[in-house]
């Protein structure tokens, strides 16, 4: 007899601007950012806060440095265990 599949959703923990965030596997980094209390990915030239807008890689508002690689689109990047995300905001 087969064991029933576990219904528990696997989780991963990453760090966004030094803060640990735990999310379900498959969550985009932009969605993980939205789960924090500061949904700001960068500032414009005037210093006004900007955040992920389109969620599909078109607006480029979600650019961040991920694992040392700059200008990565958070909305197209899935979260991984021990991932380091640094926003420009």
Coordinates of N, CA, C and O in Angstrom, one line a residue:
X1 N 0.8 -1.2 0.0 CA 0.0 0.0 0.0 C 0.9 1.2 0.0 O 1.9 1.3 0.7
X2 N 0.5 2.2 -0.8 CA 1.3 3.4 -0.9 C 1.0 4.4 0.2 O -0.1 4.5 0.7
X3 N 2.0 5.1 0.6 CA 1.9 6.2 1.6 C 1.2 7.4 1.0 O 1.5 7.7 -0.2
X4 N 0.3 8.0 1.6 CA -0.3 9.3 1.0 C 0.8 10.3 0.9 O 1.7 10.5 1.8
X5 N 0.7 11.1 -0.1 CA 1.7 12.2 -0.3 C 1.5 13.2 0.8 O 0.4 13.5 1.2
X6 N 2.6 13.7 1.2 CA 2.6 14.8 2.3 C 1.9 16.0 1.7 O 2.2 16.4 0.6
X7 N 1.1 16.6 2.4 CA 0.4 17.9 2.0 C 1.2 19.1 2.5 O 0.8 20.2 2.2
X8 N 2.2 18.9 3.2 CA 3.0 20.0 3.7 C 3.8 20.6 2.6 O 4.4 19.9 1.8
X9 N 3.7 21.9 2.4 CA 4.4 22.6 1.4 C 5.9 22.8 1.8 O 6.1 23.4 2.9
X10 N 6.8 22.4 1.0 CA 8.2 22.6 1.3 C 8.5 24.1 1.3 O 8.0 24.9 0.5
X11 N 9.4 24.5 2.2 CA 9.7 25.9 2.4 C 11.2 26.2 2.1 O 12.0 25.2 2.2
X12 N 11.6 27.4 1.7 CA 13.0 27.8 1.6 C 13.1 29.1 2.4 O 12.2 29.9 2.5
X13 N 14.3 29.3 2.9 CA 14.6 30.6 3.6 C 15.7 31.3 2.8 O 16.8 30.7 2.6
X14 N 15.4 32.5 2.5 CA 16.4 33.4 1.8 C 16.6 34.6 2.7 O 15.9 34.8 3.7
X15 N 17.5 35.5 2.3 CA 17.7 36.7 3.0 C 17.5 37.9 2.0 O 18.1 37.9 0.9
X16 N 16.7 38.8 2.4 CA 16.4 40.0 1.6 C 16.9 41.2 2.4 O 16.4 41.5 3.5
X17 N 17.9 41.9 1.9 CA 18.5 43.0 2.7 C 18.9 42.6 4.1 O 18.7 43.4 5.0
X18 N 19.4 41.4 4.2 CA 19.9 40.9 5.5 C 18.8 40.3 6.4 O 19.1 39.8 7.5
X19 N 17.6 40.3 6.0 CA 16.5 39.8 6.8 C 16.0 38.5 6.2 O 15.7 38.3 5.0
X20 N 15.9 37.5 7.1 CA 15.5 36.2 6.7 C 14.0 36.2 6.4 O 13.2 36.7 7.1
X21 N 13.7 35.5 5.2 CA 12.3 35.4 4.8 C 12.1 33.9 4.4 O 12.8 33.4 3.6
X22 N 11.0 33.3 4.9 CA 10.7 31.9 4.6 C 9.5 31.9 3.8 O 8.4 32.5 4.2
X23 N 9.6 31.2 2.6 CA 8.4 31.2 1.7 C 8.3 29.8 1.1 O 9.2 29.0 1.2
X24 N 7.2 29.4 0.5 CA 7.0 28.1 -0.1 C 7.9 28.0 -1.3 O 8.2 29.0 -2.0
X25 N 8.4 26.8 -1.6 CA 9.2 26.5 -2.8 C 8.4 27.0 -4.0 O 7.1 26.8 -4.1
X26 N 9.0 27.6 -5.0 CA 8.4 28.1 -6.2 C 8.0 29.5 -6.1 O 7.5 30.1 -7.1
X27 N 8.1 30.2 -5.0 CA 7.8 31.6 -4.8 C 8.9 32.4 -5.5 O 10.0 32.1 -5.4
X28 N 8.4 33.4 -6.2 CA 9.4 34.3 -6.9 C 10.0 35.2 -5.8 O 9.4 35.5 -4.7
X29 N 11.2 35.8 -6.1 CA 11.9 36.7 -5.1 C 11.0 37.9 -4.9 O 10.9 38.5 -3.8
X30 N 10.4 38.4 -6.0 CA 9.5 39.6 -5.9 C 8.3 39.3 -4.9 O 8.0 40.1 -4.1
X31 N 7.8 38.1 -5.0 CA 6.7 37.7 -4.1 C 7.2 37.6 -2.7 O 6.5 38.0 -1.7
X32 N 8.4 37.1 -2.5 CA 9.0 37.1 -1.2 C 9.2 38.5 -0.6 O 8.9 38.7 0.6
X33 N 9.6 39.4 -1.5 CA 9.8 40.8 -1.1 C 8.4 41.4 -0.6 O 8.3 42.1 0.4
X34 N 7.3 41.0 -1.3 CA 6.0 41.5 -1.0 C 5.5 41.0 0.4 O 4.7 41.6 1.0
X35 N 6.1 39.9 0.8 CA 5.7 39.3 2.1 C 6.4 40.0 3.3 O 6.2 39.7 4.4
X36 N 7.4 40.9 2.9 CA 8.1 41.7 4.0 C 7.3 43.0 4.2 O 6.3 43.3 3.5
X37 N 7.7 43.7 5.2 CA 7.0 45.0 5.5 C 7.5 46.1 4.7 O 7.1 47.2 4.8
X38 N 8.4 45.8 3.8 CA 9.0 46.9 2.9 C 9.0 46.4 1.5 O 10.0 45.8 1.0
X39 N 7.9 46.7 0.7 CA 7.8 46.2 -0.6 C 8.4 47.2 -1.6 O 7.7 47.8 -2.4
X40 N 9.6 47.6 -1.4 CA 10.3 48.5 -2.2 C 11.6 47.9 -2.8 O 12.4 47.3 -2.0
X41 N 11.8 47.9 -4.1 CA 12.9 47.3 -4.7 C 14.0 48.3 -5.0 O 15.2 47.9 -5.1
X42 N 13.7 49.5 -5.2 CA 14.7 50.5 -5.6 C 14.1 51.9 -5.4 O 12.9 52.0 -5.1
X43 N 15.0 52.9 -5.7 CA 14.5 54.3 -5.6 C 14.8 54.9 -7.0 O 15.8 54.5 -7.7
X44 N 13.9 55.8 -7.5 CA 14.2 56.5 -8.7 C 15.2 57.6 -8.5 O 15.7 57.8 -7.4
X45 N 15.6 58.3 -9.5 CA 16.6 59.3 -9.4 C 16.3 60.4 -8.4 O 17.2 61.1 -7.9
X46 N 15.0 60.6 -8.1 CA 14.6 61.6 -7.1 C 14.6 61.0 -5.7 O 14.2 61.7 -4.8
X47 N 14.8 59.7 -5.6 CA 14.8 59.1 -4.3 C 13.4 58.5 -3.9 O 13.2 58.0 -2.8
X48 N 12.5 58.6 -4.9 CA 11.1 58.0 -4.6 C 11.2 56.5 -4.7 O 11.8 56.0 -5.6
X49 N 10.5 55.8 -3.7 CA 10.5 54.4 -3.7 C 9.8 53.8 -4.9 O 8.8 54.3 -5.4
X50 N 10.3 52.7 -5.4 CA 9.7 51.9 -6.5 C 9.6 50.5 -6.1 O 10.4 50.0 -5.3
X51 N 8.6 49.8 -6.7 CA 8.4 48.4 -6.4 C 8.1 47.6 -7.6 O 7.8 48.2 -8.7
X52 N 8.2 46.3 -7.5 CA 7.8 45.4 -8.6 C 6.4 45.8 -9.1 O 5.5 46.0 -8.3
X53 N 6.3 45.9 -10.4 CA 5.1 46.4 -11.0 C 4.4 45.3 -11.9 O 3.2 45.0 -11.6
X54 N 5.1 44.8 -12.8 CA 4.4 44.0 -13.8 C 4.4 42.5 -13.4 O 3.4 41.8 -13.8
X55 N 5.4 42.0 -12.7 CA 5.4 40.6 -12.4 C 5.8 39.7 -13.5 O 5.7 38.4 -13.3
X56 N 6.2 40.2 -14.6 CA 6.5 39.3 -15.8 C 7.8 39.8 -16.5 O 7.9 39.4 -17.7
X57 N 8.6 40.5 -15.9 CA 9.9 40.9 -16.5 C 9.9 42.0 -17.5 O 10.9 42.1 -18.3
X58 N 8.9 42.8 -17.6 CA 8.8 43.8 -18.6 C 9.2 45.2 -18.0 O 9.9 46.0 -18.7
X59 N 8.8 45.5 -16.8 CA 9.0 46.9 -16.3 C 10.4 47.1 -15.7 O 10.8 48.3 -15.5
X60 N 11.1 46.1 -15.3 CA 12.4 46.2 -14.8 C 12.5 46.9 -13.4 O 13.5 47.4 -13.0
X61 N 11.3 47.1 -12.8 CA 11.3 47.8 -11.5 C 11.8 46.9 -10.3 O 12.0 47.4 -9.3
X62 N 11.9 45.6 -10.6 CA 12.3 44.7 -9.5 C 13.8 44.3 -9.6 O 14.1 43.3 -9.0
X63 N 14.6 45.1 -10.3 CA 16.0 44.7 -10.4 C 16.7 44.7 -9.0 O 16.4 45.6 -8.2
X64 N 17.5 43.7 -8.8 CA 18.2 43.6 -7.5 C 19.5 42.8 -7.7 O 19.6 42.2 -8.8
X65 N 20.3 42.8 -6.7 CA 21.5 42.0 -6.8 C 21.2 40.7 -6.0 O 20.8 40.7 -4.9
X66 N 21.3 39.6 -6.8 CA 20.9 38.3 -6.2 C 22.2 37.4 -6.3 O 22.7 37.1 -7.3
X67 N 22.6 36.9 -5.1 CA 23.8 36.1 -5.0 C 25.0 36.8 -5.7 O 25.8 36.1 -6.4
X68 N 25.1 38.1 -5.6 CA 26.2 38.8 -6.1 C 26.1 39.2 -7.6 O 26.9 39.9 -8.1
X69 N 25.0 38.8 -8.2 CA 24.8 39.2 -9.6 C 23.8 40.4 -9.7 O 22.7 40.3 -9.3
X70 N 24.3 41.5 -10.2 CA 23.5 42.7 -10.2 C 22.4 42.7 -11.3 O 22.6 41.9 -12.3
X71 N 21.4 43.5 -11.2 CA 20.4 43.7 -12.2 C 19.5 42.5 -12.5 O 19.1 42.3 -13.7
X72 N 19.4 41.6 -11.6 CA 18.5 40.4 -11.8 C 17.1 40.8 -11.5 O 16.8 41.5 -10.6
X73 N 16.2 40.3 -12.4 CA 14.8 40.6 -12.2 C 14.2 39.6 -11.1 O 14.1 38.4 -11.3
X74 N 13.8 40.2 -10.0 CA 13.2 39.4 -8.9 C 11.9 38.7 -9.3 O 11.7 37.6 -8.8
X75 N 11.2 39.3 -10.2 CA 9.9 38.6 -10.5 C 10.1 37.4 -11.4 O 9.1 36.5 -11.4
X76 N 11.2 37.2 -12.0 CA 11.4 36.0 -12.8 C 12.4 35.0 -12.1 O 12.8 34.0 -12.7
X77 N 12.8 35.3 -10.9 CA 13.7 34.5 -10.2 C 13.1 33.7 -9.0 O 12.5 34.4 -8.1
X78 N 13.1 32.4 -9.1 CA 12.5 31.7 -7.9 C 13.4 31.7 -6.7 O 14.6 31.8 -6.9
X79 N 12.8 31.7 -5.6 CA 13.6 31.7 -4.3 C 14.3 30.3 -4.2 O 13.8 29.3 -4.5
X80 N 15.5 30.4 -3.6 CA 16.3 29.2 -3.3 C 16.8 29.3 -1.9 O 16.9 30.4 -1.3
X81 N 17.1 28.2 -1.3 CA 17.6 28.2 0.1 C 18.9 29.0 0.1 O 19.8 28.8 -0.8
X82 N 19.1 29.8 1.2 CA 20.3 30.6 1.4 C 20.6 31.6 0.4 O 21.7 32.1 0.3
X83 N 19.6 32.0 -0.4 CA 19.8 33.0 -1.5 C 20.0 34.4 -0.8 O 19.3 34.7 0.2
X84 N 20.9 35.2 -1.3 CA 21.1 36.6 -0.8 C 20.6 37.6 -1.8 O 21.0 37.6 -2.9
X85 N 19.6 38.4 -1.4 CA 19.0 39.4 -2.2 C 19.3 40.8 -1.6 O 19.1 41.0 -0.4
X86 N 19.8 41.7 -2.4 CA 20.1 43.0 -2.0 C 19.4 44.0 -3.0 O 19.7 44.0 -4.2
X87 N 18.4 44.7 -2.5 CA 17.8 45.7 -3.3 C 18.5 47.0 -3.3 O 19.4 47.2 -2.4
X88 N 18.2 47.9 -4.2 CA 18.8 49.2 -4.2 C 18.1 50.2 -3.3 O 18.4 51.4 -3.3
X89 N 17.0 49.8 -2.7 CA 16.2 50.7 -1.9 C 16.7 50.8 -0.5 O 17.4 49.9 0.0

